[in-house]
Coordinates of N, CA and C in Angstrom, one line a residue:
M1 N -70.8 -55.4 -110.8 CA -69.9 -54.0 -110.3 C -70.8 -52.5 -110.6
R2 N -70.7 -51.7 -109.9 CA -71.5 -50.4 -110.7 C -70.7 -49.6 -111.3
T3 N -71.5 -48.9 -111.7 CA -71.3 -47.9 -112.9 C -71.0 -46.0 -112.2
P4 N -69.6 -46.0 -112.3 CA -70.6 -44.1 -111.9 C -71.0 -43.4 -111.8
E5 N -71.9 -43.7 -113.3 CA -73.2 -43.2 -113.4 C -74.1 -43.5 -112.4
E6 N -74.4 -44.9 -112.0 CA -75.5 -45.7 -111.2 C -74.7 -45.4 -109.5
I7 N -73.8 -45.1 -109.3 CA -73.4 -44.3 -107.8 C -74.0 -43.2 -107.7
M8 N -73.2 -41.9 -108.7 CA -74.4 -41.1 -108.7 C -75.4 -40.5 -108.7
Q9 N -76.0 -41.6 -109.3 CA -77.9 -41.3 -109.0 C -78.2 -41.6 -108.1
E10 N -77.6 -42.5 -107.5 CA -77.7 -43.4 -106.0 C -77.6 -42.7 -104.8
L11 N -76.5 -42.0 -105.4 CA -76.0 -40.5 -104.2 C -77.1 -39.2 -104.3
E12 N -77.3 -39.1 -105.7 CA -78.2 -37.9 -105.9 C -79.9 -38.3 -105.7
S13 N -80.3 -39.4 -105.3 CA -81.8 -39.9 -105.0 C -81.4 -39.9 -103.2
R14 N -80.6 -40.1 -102.8 CA -80.4 -40.4 -101.1 C -79.8 -37.9 -100.9
V15 N -79.6 -37.4 -101.4 CA -79.8 -36.5 -101.4 C -81.1 -35.7 -101.0
A16 N -81.6 -35.9 -102.8 CA -83.1 -35.4 -102.3 C -84.1 -36.0 -101.3
V17 N -83.7 -37.3 -101.1 CA -85.0 -37.7 -99.9 C -84.4 -36.9 -98.2
I18 N -83.0 -37.0 -98.5 CA -82.6 -36.1 -96.9 C -83.0 -34.5 -97.2
Q19 N -82.7 -34.1 -98.2 CA -83.1 -32.4 -98.8 C -84.9 -32.2 -98.4
E20 N -85.7 -33.1 -98.4 CA -87.1 -33.5 -98.7 C -87.3 -33.6 -97.2
Q21 N -86.9 -34.2 -96.3 CA -87.4 -34.9 -94.8 C -86.3 -33.6 -94.0
A22 N -85.4 -33.2 -94.6 CA -84.8 -31.5 -93.5 C -86.3 -30.7 -93.7
G23 N -86.3 -30.4 -94.9 CA -87.8 -29.1 -95.5 C -89.1 -29.6 -94.5
R24 N -89.2 -31.0 -94.4 CA -90.4 -31.1 -93.8 C -90.0 -30.7 -92.3
A25 N -89.1 -31.2 -91.6 CA -88.6 -30.7 -90.1 C -88.9 -29.0 -90.1
E26 N -87.9 -28.7 -90.7 CA -87.8 -27.3 -91.1 C -89.2 -26.6 -90.9
S27 N -89.8 -27.6 -91.8 CA -91.6 -26.6 -91.5 C -92.1 -27.0 -90.6
L28 N -91.8 -28.4 -89.9 CA -92.8 -28.6 -88.6 C -92.2 -28.1 -86.7
L29 N -90.9 -27.6 -87.2 CA -90.7 -27.4 -86.1 C -90.9 -25.2 -86.4
A30 N -91.3 -24.9 -87.3 CA -92.1 -23.3 -87.5 C -93.0 -23.0 -87.0
E31 N -93.8 -24.2 -87.4 CA -95.3 -24.3 -87.1 C -95.3 -24.5 -85.6
S32 N -94.4 -24.9 -85.0 CA -94.7 -25.7 -83.3 C -94.7 -25.0 -82.8
E33 N -95.6 -24.8 -81.7 CA -95.4 -24.3 -80.2 C -96.4 -25.1 -79.3
T34 N -96.0 -24.4 -78.2 CA -96.7 -25.8 -77.1 C -97.1 -24.2 -76.0
T35 N -98.0 -24.7 -75.3 CA -98.4 -24.0 -74.5 C -99.3 -24.8 -73.5
A36 N -98.6 -24.1 -72.0 CA -98.4 -24.8 -70.2 C -99.1 -23.7 -69.9
A37 N -100.1 -24.4 -69.0 CA -101.4 -23.4 -68.2 C -101.0 -24.3 -66.7
D38 N -100.9 -23.4 -65.3 CA -101.3 -24.5 -64.2 C -102.4 -25.1 -64.1
E39 N -102.0 -25.8 -62.3 CA -103.7 -26.3 -62.9 C -104.9 -25.1 -62.7
D40 N -104.7 -24.2 -62.2 CA -105.7 -23.1 -61.8 C -106.0 -22.6 -63.4
E41 N -105.3 -22.5 -63.9 CA -105.1 -21.7 -65.1 C -104.9 -20.0 -64.9
I42 N -104.1 -19.9 -64.2 CA -103.9 -18.2 -63.5 C -102.9 -17.5 -64.8
V43 N -101.8 -19.1 -64.9 CA -100.6 -18.3 -65.8 C -100.7 -19.1 -66.7
T44 N -100.6 -18.6 -67.9 CA -100.8 -19.5 -69.7 C -99.7 -19.2 -70.4
V45 N -98.8 -20.0 -70.3 CA -97.3 -19.7 -71.3 C -97.4 -20.8 -73.0
T46 N -97.1 -19.7 -73.5 CA -96.8 -20.4 -75.0 C -95.3 -20.1 -75.5
V47 N -94.8 -21.2 -76.3 CA -93.2 -21.1 -76.7 C -92.7 -21.9 -77.8
N48 N -91.9 -21.2 -78.1 CA -91.8 -22.1 -79.7 C -90.8 -22.9 -79.9
A49 N -90.9 -24.1 -81.2 CA -89.4 -24.6 -80.8 C -87.9 -24.4 -80.6
G50 N -87.8 -23.3 -80.4 CA -86.9 -23.0 -79.6 C -86.5 -23.5 -78.2
G51 N -88.0 -22.6 -77.6 CA -88.0 -22.3 -76.2 C -88.4 -21.1 -76.3
T52 N -88.4 -20.2 -77.1 CA -88.1 -18.9 -77.1 C -90.5 -18.3 -76.5
L53 N -90.0 -18.0 -75.8 CA -91.1 -17.4 -74.8 C -92.6 -16.5 -76.1
T54 N -93.8 -16.9 -76.4 CA -94.1 -16.6 -77.2 C -95.4 -16.1 -77.6
G55 N -96.3 -16.1 -75.9 CA -97.4 -16.1 -75.2 C -96.4 -16.1 -73.7
L56 N -97.8 -14.8 -72.9 CA -97.7 -15.0 -72.2 C -99.0 -14.7 -71.5
R57 N -100.4 -15.0 -70.8 CA -101.2 -14.5 -70.4 C -101.4 -14.8 -68.4
F58 N -102.4 -13.8 -67.9 CA -103.0 -14.2 -66.6 C -105.0 -13.9 -67.0
S59 N -104.9 -14.9 -65.5 CA -106.0 -14.7 -65.9 C -106.5 -13.9 -64.4
P60 N -107.6 -13.2 -64.6 CA -107.6 -12.1 -63.4 C -107.8 -12.8 -61.8
Q61 N -108.0 -13.5 -61.5 CA -107.2 -14.4 -60.4 C -105.4 -14.0 -60.0
A62 N -104.8 -13.6 -61.0 CA -103.3 -13.5 -61.2 C -103.5 -11.8 -60.0
R63 N -104.2 -11.4 -60.1 CA -104.5 -10.3 -59.1 C -103.7 -10.3 -57.3
G64 N -104.1 -11.7 -57.2 CA -104.6 -12.0 -55.9 C -103.3 -13.0 -55.3
L65 N -101.9 -12.5 -56.5 CA -100.7 -13.6 -55.7 C -100.0 -12.0 -55.1
S66 N -98.9 -12.3 -54.9 CA -97.8 -11.9 -54.6 C -97.1 -11.8 -56.0
G67 N -96.4 -10.1 -56.1 CA -95.5 -9.9 -57.2 C -94.4 -11.3 -57.4
T68 N -93.7 -11.4 -56.3 CA -93.0 -13.0 -56.1 C -93.3 -14.3 -56.7
G69 N -95.0 -14.5 -55.9 CA -95.5 -15.5 -56.1 C -96.3 -16.0 -57.7
L70 N -96.3 -14.8 -58.0 CA -96.2 -14.4 -59.3 C -95.2 -15.2 -60.7
A71 N -94.5 -14.4 -60.3 CA -92.9 -14.4 -60.8 C -92.6 -16.3 -60.8
D72 N -93.1 -17.0 -59.8 CA -92.1 -18.1 -59.1 C -93.3 -19.0 -60.3
L73 N -95.2 -18.7 -60.2 CA -95.6 -19.5 -61.1 C -95.3 -19.7 -62.2
V74 N -95.1 -18.0 -62.5 CA -94.5 -17.9 -64.3 C -93.6 -19.2 -64.5
L75 N -92.4 -18.7 -63.8 CA -91.0 -19.8 -64.3 C -91.6 -21.1 -63.7
E76 N -92.6 -21.4 -63.3 CA -92.7 -22.7 -62.7 C -93.8 -23.2 -64.5
V77 N -94.3 -22.3 -65.0 CA -94.9 -22.9 -66.2 C -94.3 -23.0 -67.1
Y78 N -93.3 -21.7 -67.1 CA -92.3 -22.1 -68.1 C -91.3 -23.1 -68.8
G79 N -91.5 -23.4 -67.3 CA -90.2 -24.7 -67.6 C -91.5 -25.8 -67.9
Q80 N -92.6 -26.0 -67.3 CA -93.2 -27.0 -68.2 C -93.8 -26.9 -69.9
A81 N -93.6 -26.0 -70.2 CA -93.6 -25.0 -71.8 C -92.5 -26.1 -72.3
L82 N -91.6 -25.6 -71.7 CA -90.4 -26.2 -72.2 C -89.8 -27.5 -71.5
E83 N -90.0 -28.2 -71.7 CA -89.7 -29.4 -71.5 C -91.1 -29.9 -72.5
A84 N -92.2 -29.8 -72.5 CA -92.8 -29.8 -73.7 C -92.3 -29.2 -75.0
S85 N -92.1 -28.6 -75.0 CA -91.6 -28.2 -76.7 C -89.9 -29.5 -77.0
G86 N -89.4 -29.2 -75.7 CA -87.9 -30.0 -76.4 C -88.6 -31.7 -76.2
R87 N -89.3 -31.9 -75.7 CA -90.1 -33.8 -76.6 C -90.3 -33.3 -77.8
K88 N -91.6 -32.2 -77.9 CA -92.3 -31.6 -79.5 C -90.7 -32.1 -80.8
T89 N -90.1 -31.9 -80.2 CA -88.8 -30.8 -80.8 C -87.6 -32.0 -80.9
A90 N -87.5 -33.1 -79.9 CA -86.8 -34.3 -79.8 C -87.8 -35.1 -81.2
E91 N -89.1 -35.4 -80.9 CA -89.9 -36.3 -81.4 C -89.8 -35.9 -83.8
I92 N -89.6 -34.6 -83.5 CA -89.6 -34.1 -85.3 C -88.3 -34.1 -85.8
M93 N -86.7 -34.2 -85.0 CA -85.9 -34.4 -85.9 C -85.4 -36.2 -85.1
S94 N -86.4 -36.9 -84.1 CA -86.2 -38.2 -84.3 C -86.3 -38.6 -85.9
G95 N -87.5 -38.3 -86.4 CA -88.0 -38.7 -87.3 C -86.7 -38.3 -88.8
L96 N -86.0 -37.2 -88.6 CA -84.9 -37.0 -89.6 C -83.7 -37.7 -89.4
L97 N -83.3 -37.9 -88.1 CA -82.2 -38.0 -87.6 C -81.4 -39.3 -87.5
G98 N -82.9 -40.4 -87.0 CA -83.4 -41.5 -86.5 C -83.4 -41.8 -85.0
G99 N -83.9 -42.2 -84.3 CA -83.9 -42.2 -83.0 C -82.4 -42.1 -82.0
D100 N -82.1 -43.7 -82.5 CA -80.6 -43.4 -82.1 C -79.2 -43.5 -82.5
S101 N -79.7 -42.5 -83.2 CA -78.3 -41.8 -83.8 C -77.4 -40.4 -82.7
E102 N -76.2 -40.2 -83.1 CA -75.3 -39.6 -82.5 C -76.0 -38.2 -82.3
A103 N -76.0 -37.7 -83.2 CA -76.7 -36.4 -83.8 C -78.7 -36.0 -82.6
M104 N -78.5 -37.7 -82.9 CA -79.9 -37.1 -81.8 C -79.9 -37.1 -80.4
S105 N -79.2 -38.1 -80.1 CA -78.0 -37.6 -78.1 C -78.4 -36.2 -78.0
V106 N -76.8 -35.9 -78.9 CA -77.0 -34.5 -78.5 C -78.3 -33.5 -78.7
I107 N -79.6 -34.2 -80.3 CA -80.8 -33.0 -79.2 C -81.1 -33.2 -77.9
T108 N -81.4 -34.8 -77.7 CA -82.4 -34.9 -76.7 C -81.3 -34.7 -75.3
G109 N -80.0 -34.3 -75.8 CA -79.6 -33.6 -74.4 C -79.9 -32.5 -74.1
F110 N -79.6 -31.3 -75.1 CA -80.6 -30.4 -75.2 C -82.0 -29.7 -74.4
T111 N -83.0 -31.1 -75.2 CA -84.1 -30.8 -75.2 C -85.0 -31.7 -74.0
Q112 N -84.4 -32.4 -72.8 CA -84.4 -33.1 -71.8 C -84.0 -32.1 -71.3
P113 N -85.2 -31.9 -69.4 CA -85.2 -31.1 -68.0 C -84.0 -31.3 -68.1
R114 N -83.1 -30.5 -67.3 CA -82.1 -30.1 -66.3 C -82.3 -30.5 -65.6
T115 N -81.8 -31.2 -64.5 CA -82.0 -31.9 -62.9 C -80.7 -31.2 -62.0
E116 N -81.8 -30.9 -61.6 CA -80.2 -29.6 -60.3 C -80.1 -30.1 -59.3
S117 N -78.5 -29.7 -59.0 CA -77.6 -30.7 -57.8 C -77.4 -30.2 -56.7

């Protein structure tokens, strides 16, 4: 039978490991950026791990598009960047939470592309 001191040492050790893993995941997420571009590289979009738009560039070819065409292309490329960012985020968090944990399934539900019905 283990002593209370042994149990506390084991718990403290587990907490230290979890804190270290969480800190590493936090750093990776903070540094994570995803950039996507359309096939012709007319529009380039960068998002952070949370999907926030952090960069948007247009090539000179963008001048040849209508406003609606350019807007549609931005939304399309932004969606691609979000999907890729979601995959990165899920991969980072999987290392912390375990790929098949209940918490990971919640994250995956938010990071996978939504299908329109």
